[in-house]
Amino acid sequence: MGMRIRKTLNVGPAKITASKSGLSASVGVKGARIGKMSNGRTRTTVSVPGTGVSYVHEVGGKKKAPSNEMLEAGKSYPWQYRILGILLIVLGVLLLALGLLSWVWAVLGVLSAVGGVLLLKNAKSISERGNAATLTVARTVAEARMEDEEEAD
């Protein structure tokens, strides 16, 4: 997990933010704000205060192809699937215990336990397929971004 550091200075309706990625500035009021981010992009935000509902639109700036670190972050490993498989088996056993109260719980317990066993058995192949798909998507996105940049120039 990455560490974030930032400090914001409020001056009336303006905000100036310093972070480890650079300086950014924005102007607006509660519910509507427009600003220039440290990466050069312009962000417009419209929200309904107090609801958590908002719309964000970003334009401009340079888009980069995914780095090796980004590709590595999307990678999955067999041990992750094995842990999930063990958790599913444990959940299945607990649901089977609840199965004494109702047959529905027993069915859910069996399904969970079987899914956990299958996940344990096939963890390596599932991980490899997921990694191949992630790499394909990342390459496609990078190619599309580069084409967009060429068209914009």
Short mmCIF file of C-alpha atoms in Angstrom, two decimals:
data_model
loop_
_atom_site.label_atom_id
_atom_site.label_comp_id
_atom_site.label_asym_id
_atom_site.label_seq_id
_atom_site.Cartn_x
_atom_site.Cartn_y
_atom_site.Cartn_z
CA MET A 1 0.00 0.00 0.00
CA GLY A 2 1.37 3.42 -0.95
CA MET A 3 1.79 6.24 1.49
CA ARG A 4 0.04 9.55 0.82
CA ILE A 5 1.21 12.92 2.08
CA ARG A 6 -0.63 16.16 1.37
CA LYS A 7 -1.34 19.56 2.88
CA THR A 8 -4.21 21.80 1.76
CA LEU A 9 -4.39 25.55 2.23
CA ASN A 10 -7.88 27.09 1.97
CA VAL A 11 -8.10 30.73 0.88
CA GLY A 12 -11.77 31.65 0.52
CA PRO A 13 -13.24 29.55 -2.33
CA ALA A 14 -9.73 28.55 -3.50
CA LYS A 15 -7.73 25.53 -2.36
CA ILE A 16 -4.02 24.96 -2.92
CA THR A 17 -2.77 21.45 -2.25
CA ALA A 18 0.83 20.32 -1.95
CA SER A 19 1.47 16.58 -2.18
CA LYS A 20 4.38 14.34 -3.01
CA SER A 21 3.26 14.40 -6.67
CA GLY A 22 3.28 18.22 -6.86
CA LEU A 23 1.07 21.30 -6.47
CA SER A 24 -2.59 21.54 -7.45
CA ALA A 25 -5.13 24.33 -7.19
CA SER A 26 -8.91 24.50 -7.38
CA VAL A 27 -11.67 27.06 -7.09
CA GLY A 28 -15.29 26.49 -6.18
CA VAL A 29 -17.94 26.16 -3.56
CA LYS A 30 -19.56 23.23 -1.86
CA GLY A 31 -21.09 21.15 -4.64
CA ALA A 32 -19.09 22.57 -7.56
CA ARG A 33 -15.32 22.83 -8.05
CA ILE A 34 -12.84 23.13 -10.92
CA GLY A 35 -9.12 22.68 -10.55
CA LYS A 36 -5.76 22.02 -12.14
CA MET A 37 -4.13 18.84 -10.83
CA SER A 38 -0.39 18.31 -10.39
CA ASN A 39 -0.27 16.04 -13.46
CA GLY A 40 -1.56 18.86 -15.68
CA ARG A 41 -5.10 17.55 -16.01
CA THR A 42 -8.14 19.72 -15.33
CA ARG A 43 -10.77 18.22 -13.01
CA THR A 44 -14.35 19.43 -12.76
CA THR A 45 -16.44 18.09 -9.89
CA VAL A 46 -20.18 18.54 -9.32
CA SER A 47 -21.77 16.95 -6.26
CA VAL A 48 -24.85 16.88 -4.09
CA PRO A 49 -23.47 17.87 -0.65
CA GLY A 50 -24.08 15.42 2.16
CA THR A 51 -25.13 12.53 -0.11
CA GLY A 52 -21.86 11.15 -1.42
CA VAL A 53 -23.19 11.52 -4.98
CA SER A 54 -20.83 13.31 -7.36
CA TYR A 55 -19.76 13.57 -10.99
CA VAL A 56 -16.09 14.05 -11.90
CA HIS A 57 -14.75 14.91 -15.34
CA GLU A 58 -11.02 15.11 -16.15
CA VAL A 59 -9.41 16.38 -19.35
CA GLY A 60 -5.92 17.20 -20.64
CA GLY A 61 -2.52 16.25 -19.35
CA LYS A 62 -0.33 13.41 -20.49
CA LYS A 63 -1.44 9.80 -20.30
CA LYS A 64 1.27 7.24 -19.73
CA ALA A 65 1.46 3.62 -20.76
CA PRO A 66 1.20 1.26 -17.79
CA SER A 67 4.52 0.71 -16.05
CA ASN A 68 5.90 -2.64 -14.98
CA GLU A 69 4.92 -1.73 -11.41
CA MET A 70 1.29 -1.26 -12.49
CA LEU A 71 1.33 -4.59 -14.31
CA GLU A 72 2.88 -6.24 -11.26
CA ALA A 73 0.16 -4.73 -9.02
CA GLY A 74 -2.56 -6.45 -11.10
CA LYS A 75 -0.82 -9.82 -10.94
CA SER A 76 -2.31 -12.61 -8.87
CA TYR A 77 -0.49 -15.51 -7.25
CA PRO A 78 -1.64 -19.08 -6.55
CA TRP A 79 -1.29 -18.64 -2.78
CA GLN A 80 -4.04 -15.97 -2.87
CA TYR A 81 -6.45 -18.48 -4.40
CA ARG A 82 -5.37 -21.18 -1.96
CA ILE A 83 -6.16 -18.92 1.01
CA LEU A 84 -9.54 -18.09 -0.53
CA GLY A 85 -10.16 -21.81 -1.04
CA ILE A 86 -9.40 -22.55 2.62
CA LEU A 87 -11.72 -19.73 3.72
CA LEU A 88 -14.50 -21.13 1.53
CA ILE A 89 -14.05 -24.58 3.08
CA VAL A 90 -14.21 -23.10 6.60
CA LEU A 91 -17.34 -21.17 5.62
CA GLY A 92 -18.80 -24.36 4.19
CA VAL A 93 -18.22 -26.23 7.46
CA LEU A 94 -19.87 -23.42 9.43
CA LEU A 95 -22.85 -23.40 7.08
CA LEU A 96 -23.13 -27.18 7.36
CA ALA A 97 -23.37 -26.74 11.14
CA LEU A 98 -26.22 -24.29 10.53
CA GLY A 99 -27.67 -26.97 8.26
CA LEU A 100 -29.01 -28.63 11.39
CA LEU A 101 -31.54 -25.78 11.52
CA SER A 102 -32.49 -25.70 7.85
CA TRP A 103 -31.67 -27.67 4.71
CA VAL A 104 -30.94 -24.41 2.85
CA TRP A 105 -27.89 -23.80 5.05
CA ALA A 106 -26.71 -27.35 4.45
CA VAL A 107 -26.92 -26.90 0.66
CA LEU A 108 -25.04 -23.59 0.87
CA GLY A 109 -22.42 -25.26 3.08
CA VAL A 110 -21.86 -28.08 0.61
CA LEU A 111 -21.62 -25.66 -2.33
CA SER A 112 -19.15 -23.46 -0.46
CA ALA A 113 -16.97 -26.40 0.59
CA VAL A 114 -16.94 -27.88 -2.93
CA GLY A 115 -16.03 -24.47 -4.37
CA GLY A 116 -13.21 -24.17 -1.85
CA VAL A 117 -11.81 -27.60 -2.72
CA LEU A 118 -11.96 -26.81 -6.47
CA LEU A 119 -10.23 -23.50 -5.86
CA LEU A 120 -7.47 -25.19 -3.86
CA LYS A 121 -7.01 -27.83 -6.54
CA ASN A 122 -6.87 -25.38 -9.49
CA ALA A 123 -5.23 -22.33 -7.86
CA LYS A 124 -2.18 -22.32 -10.12
CA SER A 125 -4.05 -22.54 -13.44
CA ILE A 126 -6.64 -19.93 -12.35
CA SER A 127 -3.83 -17.56 -11.36
CA GLU A 128 -2.00 -18.04 -14.68
CA ARG A 129 -5.18 -17.41 -16.72
CA GLY A 130 -5.94 -14.27 -14.70
CA ASN A 131 -2.41 -12.93 -15.16
CA ALA A 132 -2.52 -13.53 -18.91
CA ALA A 133 -5.85 -11.68 -19.15
CA THR A 134 -4.54 -8.76 -17.06
CA LEU A 135 -1.46 -8.42 -19.27
CA THR A 136 -3.57 -8.50 -22.45
CA VAL A 137 -5.91 -5.79 -21.16
CA ALA A 138 -3.01 -3.59 -20.00
CA ARG A 139 -1.32 -3.84 -23.41
CA THR A 140 -4.57 -3.01 -25.23
CA VAL A 141 -5.17 0.03 -23.00
CA ALA A 142 -1.59 1.24 -23.52
CA GLU A 143 -1.90 0.91 -27.30
CA ALA A 144 -5.23 2.77 -27.32
CA ARG A 145 -3.81 5.59 -25.19
CA MET A 146 -0.82 5.97 -27.47
CA GLU A 147 -3.11 6.09 -30.53
CA ASP A 148 -5.23 8.77 -28.81
CA GLU A 149 -2.11 10.84 -28.08
CA GLU A 150 -0.97 10.56 -31.70
CA GLU A 151 -4.41 11.69 -32.94
CA ALA A 152 -4.43 14.62 -30.50
CA ASP A 153 -1.05 15.86 -31.78
#
